[in-house]
Structure formats: structure tokens, C-alpha cells
N, CA, C and O atoms as a printed pandas DataFrame, in Angstrom:
     atom_number atom_name residue_name chain_id  residue_number  x_coord  y_coord  z_coord
0              1         N          UNK        A               1  118.707   92.073  124.155
1              2        CA          UNK        A               1  117.972   91.090  123.352
2              3         C          UNK        A               1  116.596   91.573  123.080
3              4         O          UNK        A               1  115.872   91.965  123.995
4              5         N          UNK        A               2  116.220   91.552  121.829
5              6        CA          UNK        A               2  114.887   92.021  121.464
6              7         C          UNK        A               2  113.873   90.918  121.687
7              8         O          UNK        A               2  114.072   89.771  121.286
8              9         N          UNK        A               3  112.773   91.294  122.340
9             10        CA          UNK        A               3  111.712   90.325  122.619
10            11         C          UNK        A               3  110.362   90.970  122.377
11            12         O          UNK        A               3  110.156   92.146  122.678
12            13         N          UNK        A               4  109.467   90.206  121.844
13            14        CA          UNK        A               4  108.051   90.579  121.716
14            15         C          UNK        A               4  107.305   89.432  122.363
15            16         O          UNK        A               4  107.448   88.288  121.933
16            17         N          UNK        A               5  106.538   89.700  123.355
17            18        CA          UNK        A               5  105.844   88.631  124.113
18            19         C          UNK        A               5  104.344   88.960  124.090
19            20         O          UNK        A               5  103.906   89.971  124.640
20            21         N          UNK        A               6  103.598   88.113  123.465
21            22        CA          UNK        A               6  102.139   88.274  123.427
22            23         C          UNK        A               6  101.477   87.568  124.583
23            24         O          UNK        A               6  101.992   86.564  125.075
24            25         N          UNK        A               7  100.344   88.077  125.023
25            26        CA          UNK        A               7   99.533   87.425  126.039
26            27         C          UNK        A               7   98.107   87.842  125.886
27            28         O          UNK        A               7   97.789   88.783  125.159
28            29         N          UNK        A               8   97.255   87.143  126.568
29            30        CA          UNK        A               8   95.840   87.514  126.590
30            31         C          UNK        A               8   94.916   86.646  125.732
31            32         O          UNK        A               8   93.699   86.828  125.753
32            33         N          UNK        A               9   95.480   85.720  124.991
33            34        CA          UNK        A               9   94.665   84.826  124.188
34            35         C          UNK        A               9   93.840   83.898  125.046
35            36         O          UNK        A               9   94.064   83.789  126.252
36            37         N          UNK        A              10   92.886   83.231  124.429
37            38        CA          UNK        A              10   92.082   82.279  125.147
38            39         C          UNK        A              10   90.836   81.951  124.414
39            40         O          UNK        A              10   90.700   82.255  123.228
40            41         N          UNK        A              11   89.897   81.316  125.119
41            42        CA          UNK        A              11   88.624   80.905  124.526
42            43         C          UNK        A              11   87.556   81.916  124.894
43            44         O          UNK        A              11   87.408   82.297  126.055
44            45         N          UNK        A              12   86.825   82.337  123.894
45            46        CA          UNK        A              12   85.717   83.321  124.134
46            47         C          UNK        A              12   84.548   82.944  123.246
47            48         O          UNK        A              12   84.707   82.380  122.163
48            49         N          UNK        A              13   83.391   83.272  123.734
49            50        CA          UNK        A              13   82.192   82.998  122.927
50            51         C          UNK        A              13   82.003   84.099  121.849
51            52         O          UNK        A              13   82.438   85.239  122.005
52            53         N          UNK        A              14   81.354   83.707  120.790
53            54        CA          UNK        A              14   81.027   84.697  119.749
54            55         C          UNK        A              14   80.282   85.851  120.339
55            56         O          UNK        A              14   79.386   85.688  121.167
56            57         N          UNK        A              15   80.675   87.051  119.888
57            58        CA          UNK        A              15   80.091   88.257  120.435
58            59         C          UNK        A              15   80.850   88.847  121.576
59            60         O          UNK        A              15   80.597   89.984  121.972
60            61         N          UNK        A              16   81.776   88.098  122.115
61            62        CA          UNK        A              16   82.554   88.545  123.273
62            63         C          UNK        A              16   83.708   89.373  122.899
63            64         O          UNK        A              16   83.900   89.693  121.727
64            65         N          UNK        A              17   84.509   89.740  123.892
65            66        CA          UNK        A              17   85.663   90.609  123.711
66            67         C          UNK        A              17   86.894   89.992  124.316
67            68         O          UNK        A              17   86.824   89.137  125.199
68            69         N          UNK        A              18   88.018   90.444  123.822
69            70        CA          UNK        A              18   89.285   89.977  124.302
70            71         C          UNK        A              18   90.347   91.054  124.085
71            72         O          UNK        A              18   90.294   91.758  123.076
72            73         N          UNK        A              19   91.278   91.199  124.967
73            74        CA          UNK        A              19   92.376   92.132  124.799
74            75         C          UNK        A              19   93.711   91.435  124.815
75            76         O          UNK        A              19   94.104   90.827  125.810
76            77         N          UNK        A              20   94.384   91.528  123.727
77            78        CA          UNK        A              20   95.733   90.934  123.685
78            79         C          UNK        A              20   96.757   92.025  123.976
79            80         O          UNK        A              20   96.544   93.206  123.703
80            81         N          UNK        A              21   97.861   91.586  124.535
81            82        CA          UNK        A              21   98.969   92.472  124.858
82            83         C          UNK        A              21  100.215   92.001  124.168
83            84         O          UNK        A              21  100.411   90.801  123.976
84            85         N          UNK        A              22  101.078   92.954  123.785
85            86        CA          UNK        A              22  102.361   92.638  123.266
86            87         C          UNK        A              22  103.432   93.551  123.984
87            88         O          UNK        A              22  103.514   94.759  123.763
88            89         N          UNK        A              23  104.188   92.910  124.803
89            90        CA          UNK        A              23  105.222   93.635  125.507
90            91         C          UNK        A              23  106.501   93.564  124.728
91            92         O          UNK        A              23  106.998   92.479  124.426
92            93         N          UNK        A              24  107.043   94.727  124.397
93            94        CA          UNK        A              24  108.279   94.824  123.596
94            95         C          UNK        A              24  109.457   95.231  124.467
95            96         O          UNK        A              24  109.328   96.049  125.377
96            97         N          UNK        A              25  110.577   94.658  124.174
97            98        CA          UNK        A              25  111.798   95.039  124.920
98            99         C          UNK        A              25  112.992   94.896  124.049
99           100         O          UNK        A              25  112.960   94.179  123.049
100          101         N          UNK        A              26  114.061   95.572  124.413
101          102        CA          UNK        A              26  115.348   95.381  123.711
102          103         C          UNK        A              26  115.805   96.515  122.787
103          104         O          UNK        A              26  116.994   96.723  122.546
104          105         N          UNK        A              27  114.783   97.244  122.279
105          106        CA          UNK        A              27  115.153   98.399  121.446
106          107         C          UNK        A              27  113.874   99.193  121.200
107          108         O          UNK        A              27  112.781   98.750  121.554
108          109         N          UNK        A              28  114.016  100.343  120.606
109          110        CA          UNK        A              28  112.878  101.117  120.155
110          111         C          UNK        A              28  112.391  100.635  118.754
111          112         O          UNK        A              28  113.173  100.134  117.946
112          113         N          UNK        A              29  111.139  100.801  118.518
113          114        CA          UNK        A              29  110.576  100.352  117.249
114          115         C          UNK        A              29  109.879  101.482  116.509
115          116         O          UNK        A              29  109.523  102.506  117.091
116          117         N          UNK        A              30  109.700  101.276  115.252
117          118        CA          UNK        A              30  108.946  102.258  114.452
118          119         C          UNK        A              30  107.484  101.909  114.431
119          120         O          UNK        A              30  106.642  102.794  114.578
120          121         N          UNK        A              31  107.149  100.645  114.252
121          122        CA          UNK        A              31  105.766  100.237  114.270
122          123         C          UNK        A              31  105.645   98.876  114.929
123          124         O          UNK        A              31  106.554   98.049  114.863
124          125         N          UNK        A              32  104.490   98.660  115.573
125          126        CA          UNK        A              32  104.133   97.338  116.110
126          127         C          UNK        A              32  102.873   96.918  115.433
127          128         O          UNK        A              32  101.919   97.692  115.360
128          129         N          UNK        A              33  102.844   95.738  114.947
129          130        CA          UNK        A              33  101.776   95.296  114.094
130          131         C          UNK        A              33  101.261   93.942  114.521
131          132         O          UNK        A              33  102.050   93.079  114.904
132          133         N          UNK        A              34   99.961   93.731  114.466
133          134        CA          UNK        A              34   99.322   92.467  114.772
134          135         C          UNK        A              34   98.996   91.743  113.451
135          136         O          UNK        A              34   98.448   92.339  112.523
136          137         N          UNK        A              35   99.337   90.471  113.389
137          138        CA          UNK        A              35   98.966   89.588  112.301
138          139         C          UNK        A              35   98.246   88.388  112.921
139          140         O          UNK        A              35   98.338   88.160  114.127
140          141         N          UNK        A              36   97.558   87.654  112.127
141          142        CA          UNK        A              36   96.965   86.419  112.623
142          143         C          UNK        A              36   97.034   85.361  111.531
143          144         O          UNK        A              36   97.121   85.652  110.338
144          145         N          UNK        A              37   96.989   84.102  112.010
145          146        CA          UNK        A              37   96.994   83.005  111.124
146          147         C          UNK        A              37   95.978   81.945  111.567
147          148         O          UNK        A              37   96.154   81.321  112.613
148          149         N          UNK        A              38   94.965   81.749  110.813
149          150        CA          UNK        A              38   93.939   80.741  111.161
150          151         C          UNK        A              38   94.399   79.411  110.600
151          152         O          UNK        A              38   95.211   79.369  109.676
152          153         N          UNK        A              39   93.879   78.319  111.157
153          154        CA          UNK        A              39   94.273   76.993  110.737
154          155         C          UNK        A              39   94.028   76.821  109.239
155          156         O          UNK        A              39   92.926   77.055  108.743
156          157         N          UNK        A              40   95.077   76.410  108.534
157          158        CA          UNK        A              40   94.951   76.130  107.097
158          159         C          UNK        A              40   94.930   77.381  106.230
159          160         O          UNK        A              40   94.698   77.283  105.025
160          161         N          UNK        A              41   95.161   78.531  106.800
161          162        CA          UNK        A              41   95.090   79.770  106.034
162          163         C          UNK        A              41   96.467   80.509  106.157
163          164         O          UNK        A              41   97.286   80.242  107.036
164          165         N          UNK        A              42   96.640   81.439  105.216
165          166        CA          UNK        A              42   97.846   82.249  105.282
166          167         C          UNK        A              42   97.756   83.316  106.395
167          168         O          UNK        A              42   96.671   83.701  106.831
168          169         N          UNK        A              43   98.890   83.752  106.811
169          170        CA          UNK        A              43   98.935   84.810  107.804
170          171         C          UNK        A              43   98.408   86.109  107.200
171          172         O          UNK        A              43   98.722   86.433  106.054
172          173         N          UNK        A              44   97.616   86.847  107.959
173          174        CA          UNK        A              44   97.077   88.103  107.438
174          175         C          UNK        A              44   97.242   89.249  108.443
175          176         O          UNK        A              44   97.321   89.066  109.657
176          177         N          UNK        A              45   97.286   90.385  107.872
177          178        CA          UNK        A              45   97.437   91.638  108.632
178          179         C          UNK        A              45   96.135   91.905  109.401
179          180         O          UNK        A              45   95.040   91.711  108.872
180          181         N          UNK        A              46   96.272   92.352  110.648
181          182        CA          UNK        A              46   95.085   92.714  111.447
182          183         C          UNK        A              46   95.067   94.240  111.668
183          184         O          UNK        A              46   94.063   94.906  111.411
184          185         N          UNK        A              47   96.156   94.753  112.131
185          186        CA          UNK        A              47   96.276   96.178  112.380
186          187         C          UNK        A              47   97.611   96.508  113.033
187          188         O          UNK        A              47   98.326   95.633  113.523
188          189         N          UNK        A              48   97.926   97.817  113.024
189          190        CA          UNK        A              48   99.165   98.200  113.594
190          191         C          UNK        A              48   99.164   99.636  114.073
191          192         O          UNK        A              48   98.221  100.388  113.831
192          193         N          UNK        A              49  100.250  100.010  114.764
193          194        CA          UNK        A              49  100.356  101.339  115.295
194          195         C          UNK        A              49  101.780  101.798  115.080
195          196         O          UNK        A              49  102.724  101.029  115.261
196          197         N          UNK        A              50  101.936  103.057  114.693
197          198        CA          UNK        A              50  103.262  103.670  114.635
198          199         C          UNK        A              50  103.642  104.063  116.039
199          200         O          UNK        A              50  102.876  104.730  116.733
200          201         N          UNK        A              51  104.810  103.657  116.457
201          202        CA          UNK        A              51  105.124  103.751  117.846
202          203         C          UNK        A              51  105.335  105.166  118.356
203          204         O          UNK        A              51  105.005  105.471  119.503
204          205         N          UNK        A              52  105.867  106.008  117.536
205          206        CA          UNK        A              52  106.121  107.379  117.995
206          207         C          UNK        A              52  104.876  108.274  117.834
207          208         O          UNK        A              52  104.491  108.983  118.764
208          209         N          UNK        A              53  104.270  108.234  116.674
209          210        CA          UNK        A              53  103.129  109.118  116.405
210          211         C          UNK        A              53  101.826  108.568  116.893
211          212         O          UNK        A              53  100.890  109.321  117.161
212          213         N          UNK        A              54  101.749  107.270  117.013
213          214        CA          UNK        A              54  100.459  106.679  117.506
214          215         C          UNK        A              54   99.420  106.513  116.453
215          216         O          UNK        A              54   98.281  106.180  116.783
216          217         N          UNK        A              55   99.737  106.724  115.192
217          218        CA          UNK        A              55   98.716  106.513  114.156
218          219         C          UNK        A              55   98.466  105.028  114.002
219          220         O          UNK        A              55   99.369  104.214  114.193
220          221         N          UNK        A              56   97.237  104.677  113.656
221          222        CA          UNK        A              56   96.850  103.307  113.555
222          223         C          UNK        A              56   96.267  102.997  112.192
223          224         O          UNK        A              56   95.764  103.874  111.489
224          225         N          UNK        A              57   96.348  101.739  111.842
225          226        CA          UNK        A              57   95.858  101.253  110.530
226          227         C          UNK        A              57   95.306   99.885  110.704
227          228         O          UNK        A              57   95.945   99.037  111.327
228          229         N          UNK        A              58   94.102   99.627  110.161
229          230        CA          UNK        A              58   93.399   98.373  110.383
230          231         C          UNK        A              58   93.060   97.702  109.075
231          232         O          UNK        A              58   92.879   98.356  108.048
232          233         N          UNK        A              59   92.975   96.359  109.127
233          234        CA          UNK        A              59   92.476   95.626  107.999
234          235         C          UNK        A              59   90.935   95.838  107.911
235          236         O          UNK        A              59   90.255   96.002  108.924
236          237         N          UNK        A              60   90.428   95.826  106.676
237          238        CA          UNK        A              60   88.964   96.023  106.502
238          239         C          UNK        A              60   88.149   94.967  107.202
239          240         O          UNK        A              60   87.018   95.227  107.614
240          241         N          UNK        A              61   88.720   93.745  107.350
241          242        CA          UNK        A              61   87.971   92.655  107.973
242          243         C          UNK        A              61   87.700   92.854  109.419
243          244         O          UNK        A              61   86.801   92.226  109.979
244          245         N          UNK        A              62   88.476   93.738  110.060
245          246        CA          UNK        A              62   88.326   93.937  111.518
246          247         C          UNK        A              62   87.972   95.317  111.865
247          248         O          UNK        A              62   87.661   95.587  113.026
248          249         N          UNK        A              63   87.996   96.247  110.912
249          250        CA          UNK        A              63   87.769   97.667  111.168
250          251         C          UNK        A              63   86.447   97.883  111.829
251          252         O          UNK        A              63   85.437   97.348  111.373
252          253         N          UNK        A              64   86.414   98.651  112.894
253          254        CA          UNK        A              64   85.201   98.896  113.643
254          255         C          UNK        A              64   85.024   97.912  114.848
255          256         O          UNK        A              64   84.252   98.169  115.772
256          257         N          UNK        A              65   85.753   96.814  114.795
257          258        CA          UNK        A              65   85.664   95.849  115.910
258          259         C          UNK        A              65   86.952   95.774  116.731
259          260         O          UNK        A              65   86.991   95.195  117.817
260          261         N          UNK        A              66   87.989   96.372  116.180
261          262        CA          UNK        A              66   89.308   96.237  116.792
262          263         C          UNK        A              66   89.926   97.639  117.048
263          264         O          UNK        A              66   89.780   98.556  116.240
264          265         N          UNK        A              67   90.609   97.761  118.184
265          266        CA          UNK        A              67   91.309   98.996  118.487
266          267         C          UNK        A              67   92.699   98.669  118.998
267          268         O          UNK        A              67   92.873   97.843  119.894
268          269         N          UNK        A              68   93.693   99.336  118.407
269          270        CA          UNK        A              68   95.062   99.135  118.845
270          271         C          UNK        A              68   95.494  100.373  119.611
271          272         O          UNK        A              68   95.235  101.499  119.187
272          273         N          UNK        A              69   96.151  100.156  120.738
273          274        CA          UNK        A              69   96.642  101.289  121.513
274          275         C          UNK        A              69   98.019  100.915  122.107
275          276         O          UNK        A              69   98.436   99.757  122.098
276          277         N          UNK        A              70   98.673  101.919  122.601
277          278        CA          UNK        A              70   99.984  101.621  123.211
278          279         C          UNK        A              70  100.124  102.311  124.539
279          280         O          UNK        A              70   99.497  103.339  124.795
280          281         N          UNK        A              71  100.949  101.738  125.378
281          282        CA          UNK        A              71  101.335  102.324  126.673
282          283         C          UNK        A              71  102.846  102.464  126.584
283          284         O          UNK        A              71  103.567  101.492  126.808
284          285         N          UNK        A              72  103.326  103.623  126.271
285          286        CA          UNK        A              72  104.754  103.819  126.004
286          287         C          UNK        A              72  105.558  103.548  127.287
287          288         O          UNK        A              72  106.673  103.028  127.229
288          289         N          UNK        A              73  104.989  103.900  128.425
289          290        CA          UNK        A              73  105.718  103.704  129.672
290          291         C          UNK        A              73  105.949  102.195  129.962
291          292         O          UNK        A              73  106.913  101.819  130.628
292          293         N          UNK        A              74  105.066  101.381  129.459
293          294        CA          UNK        A              74  105.189   99.952  129.697
294          295         C          UNK        A              74  105.718   99.213  128.438
295          296         O          UNK        A              74  105.864   97.991  128.437
296          297         N          UNK        A              75  105.992   99.970  127.400
297          298        CA          UNK        A              75  106.460   99.356  126.135
298          299         C          UNK        A              75  105.530   98.268  125.700
299          300         O          UNK        A              75  105.977   97.205  125.270
300          301         N          UNK        A              76  104.260   98.501  125.799
301          302        CA          UNK        A              76  103.253   97.495  125.561
302          303         C          UNK        A              76  102.213   98.034  124.532
303          304         O          UNK        A              76  101.783   99.185  124.605
304          305         N          UNK        A              77  101.846   97.191  123.614
305          306        CA          UNK        A              77  100.792   97.519  122.635
306          307         C          UNK        A              77   99.628   96.566  122.868
307          308         O          UNK        A              77   99.822   95.379  123.130
308          309         N          UNK        A              78   98.422   97.100  122.768
309          310        CA          UNK        A              78   97.248   96.301  123.021
310          311         C          UNK        A              78   96.392   96.135  121.775
311          312         O          UNK        A              78   96.328   97.023  120.925
312          313         N          UNK        A              79   95.736   94.987  121.680
313          314        CA          UNK        A              79   94.775   94.755  120.595
314          315         C          UNK        A              79   93.461   94.410  121.257
315          316         O          UNK        A              79   93.253   93.287  121.717
316          317         N          UNK        A              80   92.573   95.394  121.299
317          318        CA          UNK        A              80   91.245   95.186  121.843
318          319         C          UNK        A              80   90.305   94.722  120.756
319          320         O          UNK        A              80   90.089   95.412  119.760
320          321         N          UNK        A              81   89.749   93.540  120.962
321          322        CA          UNK        A              81   88.849   92.969  119.937
322          323         C          UNK        A              81   87.457   92.772  120.534
323          324         O          UNK        A              81   87.291   92.138  121.576
324          325         N          UNK        A              82   86.487   93.320  119.861
325          326        CA          UNK        A              82   85.086   93.211  120.292
326          327         C          UNK        A              82   84.237   92.529  119.227
327          328         O          UNK        A              82   84.645   92.383  118.075
328          329         N          UNK        A              83   83.083   92.131  119.633
329          330        CA          UNK        A              83   82.131   91.457  118.679
330          331         C          UNK        A              83   82.828   90.332  117.963
331          332         O          UNK        A              83   82.727   90.211  116.742
332          333         N          UNK        A              84   83.527   89.515  118.699
333          334        CA          UNK        A              84   84.349   88.459  118.085
334          335         C          UNK        A              84   83.432   87.429  117.359
335          336         O          UNK        A              84   82.314   87.133  117.781
336          337         N          UNK        A              85   83.981   86.920  116.259
337          338        CA          UNK        A              85   83.302   85.928  115.463
338          339         C          UNK        A              85   84.156   84.646  115.384
339          340         O          UNK        A              85   85.374   84.699  115.555
340          341         N          UNK        A              86   83.518   83.509  115.126
341          342        CA          UNK        A              86   84.305   82.284  114.960
342          343         C          UNK        A              86   85.448   82.443  113.928
343          344         O          UNK        A              86   86.505   81.828  114.072
344          345         N          UNK        A              87   85.224   83.270  112.893
345          346        CA          UNK        A              87   86.265   83.516  111.870
346          347         C          UNK        A              87   87.475   84.237  112.432
347          348         O          UNK        A              87   88.518   84.299  111.782
348          349         N          UNK        A              88   87.348   84.773  113.614
349          350        CA          UNK        A              88   88.506   85.449  114.227
350          351         C          UNK        A              88   89.440   84.448  114.931
351          352         O          UNK        A              88   90.505   84.814  115.428
352          353         N          UNK        A              89   89.018   83.202  114.959
353          354        CA          UNK        A              89   89.873   82.172  115.557
354          355         C          UNK        A              89   91.193   82.073  114.795
355          356         O          UNK        A              89   91.216   81.851  113.584
356          357         N          UNK        A              90   92.282   82.242  115.528
357          358        CA          UNK        A              90   93.616   82.205  114.903
358          359         C          UNK        A              90   94.684   82.356  115.959
359          360         O          UNK        A              90   94.400   82.686  117.111
360          361         N          UNK        A              91   95.925   82.109  115.553
361          362        CA          UNK        A              91   97.059   82.515  116.402
362          363         C          UNK        A              91   97.392   83.958  116.022
363          364         O          UNK        A              91   97.600   84.283  114.853
364          365         N          UNK        A              92   97.434   84.783  117.013
365          366        CA          UNK        A              92   97.699   86.218  116.760
366          367         C          UNK        A              92   99.175   86.476  117.159
367          368         O          UNK        A              92   99.647   86.105  118.234
368          369         N          UNK        A              93   99.847   87.127  116.223
369          370        CA          UNK        A              93  101.240   87.459  116.365
370          371         C          UNK        A              93  101.462   88.958  116.435
371          372         O          UNK        A              93  100.825   89.749  115.740
372          373         N          UNK        A              94  102.365   89.300  117.279
373          374        CA          UNK        A              94  102.844   90.702  117.330
374          375         C          UNK        A              94  104.180   90.754  116.613
375          376         O          UNK        A              94  105.040   89.896  116.812
376          377         N          UNK        A              95  104.345   91.772  115.776
377          378        CA          UNK        A              95  105.589   91.949  115.042
378          379         C          UNK        A              95  106.007   93.414  115.068
379          380         O          UNK        A              95  105.176   94.297  115.275
380          381         N          UNK        A              96  107.274   93.665  114.861
381          382        CA          UNK        A              96  107.755   95.044  114.946
382          383         C          UNK        A              96  108.788   95.339  113.859
383          384         O          UNK        A              96  109.581   94.486  113.459
384          385         N          UNK        A              97  108.736   96.584  113.406
385          386        CA          UNK        A              97  109.735   97.101  112.491
386          387         C          UNK        A              97  110.532   98.163  113.221
387          388         O          UNK        A              97  109.976   98.890  114.044
388          389         N          UNK        A              98  111.817   98.268  112.942
389          390        CA          UNK        A              98  112.607   99.255  113.683
390          391         C          UNK        A              98  113.144  100.371  112.768
391          392         O          UNK        A              98  113.544  101.423  113.267
392          393         N          UNK        A              99  113.160  100.174  111.514
393          394        CA          UNK        A              99  113.748  101.136  110.594
394          395         C          UNK        A              99  112.685  101.728  109.654
395          396         O          UNK        A              99  112.808  101.689  108.430
396          397         N          UNK        A             100  111.653  102.269  110.275
397          398        CA          UNK        A             100  110.560  102.853  109.482
398          399         C          UNK        A             100  109.284  102.116  109.701
399          400         O          UNK        A             100  109.278  100.911  109.954
400          401         N          UNK        A             101  108.177  102.853  109.602
401          402        CA          UNK        A             101  106.875  102.256  109.800
402          403         C          UNK        A             101  106.525  101.344  108.646
403          404         O          UNK        A             101  106.724  101.692  107.483
404          405         N          UNK        A             102  106.005  100.185  108.970
405          406        CA          UNK        A             102  105.551   99.260  107.938
406          407         C          UNK        A             102  104.325   98.538  108.463
407          408         O          UNK        A             102  104.185   98.341  109.670
408          409         N          UNK        A             103  103.457   98.150  107.581
409          410        CA          UNK        A             103  102.302   97.363  107.939
410          411         C          UNK        A             103  102.342   95.968  107.264
411          412         O          UNK        A             103  101.370   95.216  107.337
412          413         N          UNK        A             104  103.445   95.642  106.626
413          414        CA          UNK        A             104  103.551   94.409  105.863
414          415         C          UNK        A             104  104.464   93.393  106.581
415          416         O          UNK        A             104  105.436   93.758  107.243
416          417         N          UNK        A             105  104.117   92.135  106.425
417          418        CA          UNK        A             105  104.889   91.106  107.107
418          419         C          UNK        A             105  106.358   91.079  106.647
419          420         O          UNK        A             105  107.247   90.799  107.452
420          421         N          UNK        A             106  106.615   91.359  105.392
421          422        CA          UNK        A             106  108.017   91.362  104.996
422          423         C          UNK        A             106  108.743   92.593  105.445
423          424         O          UNK        A             106  109.959   92.673  105.272
424          425         N          UNK        A             107  108.056   93.566  106.017
425          426        CA          UNK        A             107  108.696   94.705  106.564
426          427         C          UNK        A             107  108.979   94.602  108.085
427          428         O          UNK        A             107  109.529   95.517  108.698
428          429         N          UNK        A             108  108.584   93.467  108.656
429          430        CA          UNK        A             108  108.806   93.263  110.064
430          431         C          UNK        A             108  110.248   92.713  110.336
431          432         O          UNK        A             108  110.776   91.896  109.582
432          433         N          UNK        A             109  110.816   93.182  111.393
433          434        CA          UNK        A             109  112.138   92.736  111.787
434          435         C          UNK        A             109  112.095   91.734  112.944
435          436         O          UNK        A             109  113.003   90.917  113.100
436          437         N          UNK        A             110  111.071   91.801  113.725
437          438        CA          UNK        A             110  110.981   90.903  114.908
438          439         C          UNK        A             110  109.512   90.365  115.022
439          440         O          UNK        A             110  108.535   91.020  114.658
440          441         N          UNK        A             111  109.457   89.153  115.543
441          442        CA          UNK        A             111  108.176   88.503  115.698
442          443         C          UNK        A             111  108.039   87.874  117.104
443          444         O          UNK        A             111  109.007   87.349  117.653
444          445         N          UNK        A             112  106.863   87.938  117.652
445          446        CA          UNK        A             112  106.579   87.171  118.855
446          447         C          UNK        A             112  106.207   85.756  118.484
447          448         O          UNK        A             112  106.142   85.414  117.303
448          449         N          UNK        A             113  105.962   84.931  119.485
449          450        CA          UNK        A             113  105.653   83.527  119.260
450          451         C          UNK        A             113  104.169   83.292  119.042
451          452         O          UNK        A             113  103.762   82.213  118.612
452          453         N          UNK        A             114  103.378   84.280  119.333
453          454        CA          UNK        A             114  101.940   84.162  119.075
454          455         C          UNK        A             114  101.132   83.760  120.319
455          456         O          UNK        A             114  101.646   83.187  121.280
456          457         N          UNK        A             115   99.849   84.095  120.242
457          458        CA          UNK        A             115   98.903   83.685  121.284
458          459         C          UNK        A             115   97.632   83.288  120.606
459          460         O          UNK        A             115   97.161   83.978  119.702
460          461         N          UNK        A             116   97.058   82.166  121.034
461          462        CA          UNK        A             116   95.919   81.558  120.400
462          463         C          UNK        A             116   94.623   82.203  120.913
463          464         O          UNK        A             116   94.397   82.347  122.115
464          465         N          UNK        A             117   93.802   82.575  119.954
465          466        CA          UNK        A             117   92.465   83.039  120.218
466          467         C          UNK        A             117   91.430   82.087  119.596
467          468         O          UNK        A             117   91.461   81.847  118.389
468          469         N          UNK        A             118   90.560   81.571  120.375
469          470        CA          UNK        A             118   89.537   80.672  119.884
470          471         C          UNK        A             118   88.178   81.257  120.198
471          472         O          UNK        A             118   87.864   81.566  121.347
472          473         N          UNK        A             119   87.383   81.403  119.161
473          474        CA          UNK        A             119   86.039   82.002  119.318
474          475         C          UNK        A             119   85.001   80.900  119.016
475          476         O          UNK        A             119   84.908   80.391  117.899
476          477         N          UNK        A             120   84.249   80.565  120.032
477          478        CA          UNK        A             120   83.263   79.486  119.870
478          479         C          UNK        A             120   81.910   80.070  119.437
479          480         O          UNK        A             120   81.547   81.192  119.793
480          481         N          UNK        A             121   81.181   79.263  118.656
481          482        CA          UNK        A             121   79.878   79.766  118.182
482          483         C          UNK        A             121   78.800   79.412  119.124
483          484         O          UNK        A             121   77.640   79.752  118.890
């Protein structure tokens, strides 16, 4: 059974940092991607990593503040977020594609349930 389980969300003050984790199980993946959805807004791409090569790709809105990394031994991908802003408040979702690298939501085959990040001003 394929599972993506996010963890690490919580409440943080503006300017602070948070590291989210996504533990994947059940099969190998081509890419693992983070999306987020703020209240009343559409889901948006945050960043992703190709699972075999390790190349990363980030949204302009978070570039320079976010780093995605993977621990292949643990089948876990991390989203390190620094200099957090209230606008970063959202539910963060981990998603995965298995048949080729994709950075787009319609290219994802599996989704986690999300973890809430709240950034207070």
C-alpha cells in the first residue's frame, strides 16, 4: 500500500523556521513534490525533488527560503523552511509521481493528507 505521511507542521512566529517531513512507502517514486493550500486559495506548487537524481525545483515565491532534501535510506523527503512569513500559512501536502518526474499537481499519482503550518505575525 502506497502511503505518504507528512509531519512537522505547527505554529511558528514570523521569521522562524520549520522542517516538514514526508515519509514515503509502498513503491519507488520518480519525484516527490510539496504543494500548499492557504485558506480560501488554490493549491500551489512549493518545490520538489527528483528521487533518483536529487535535482530540485522551487517556486519563485519560496526560492531562497526553502530547501528540499531527501534521505533515501529512510524514504523521507524534507522541506526546510526559513524566514517564514504569515503568507506561508497553509496546509502543506506531499505528493509523488511514479512514472516520470513531474512538478505539476496533475502529474502526481499519490497524495498525503497534509500538515498545517501557521505563521503568526
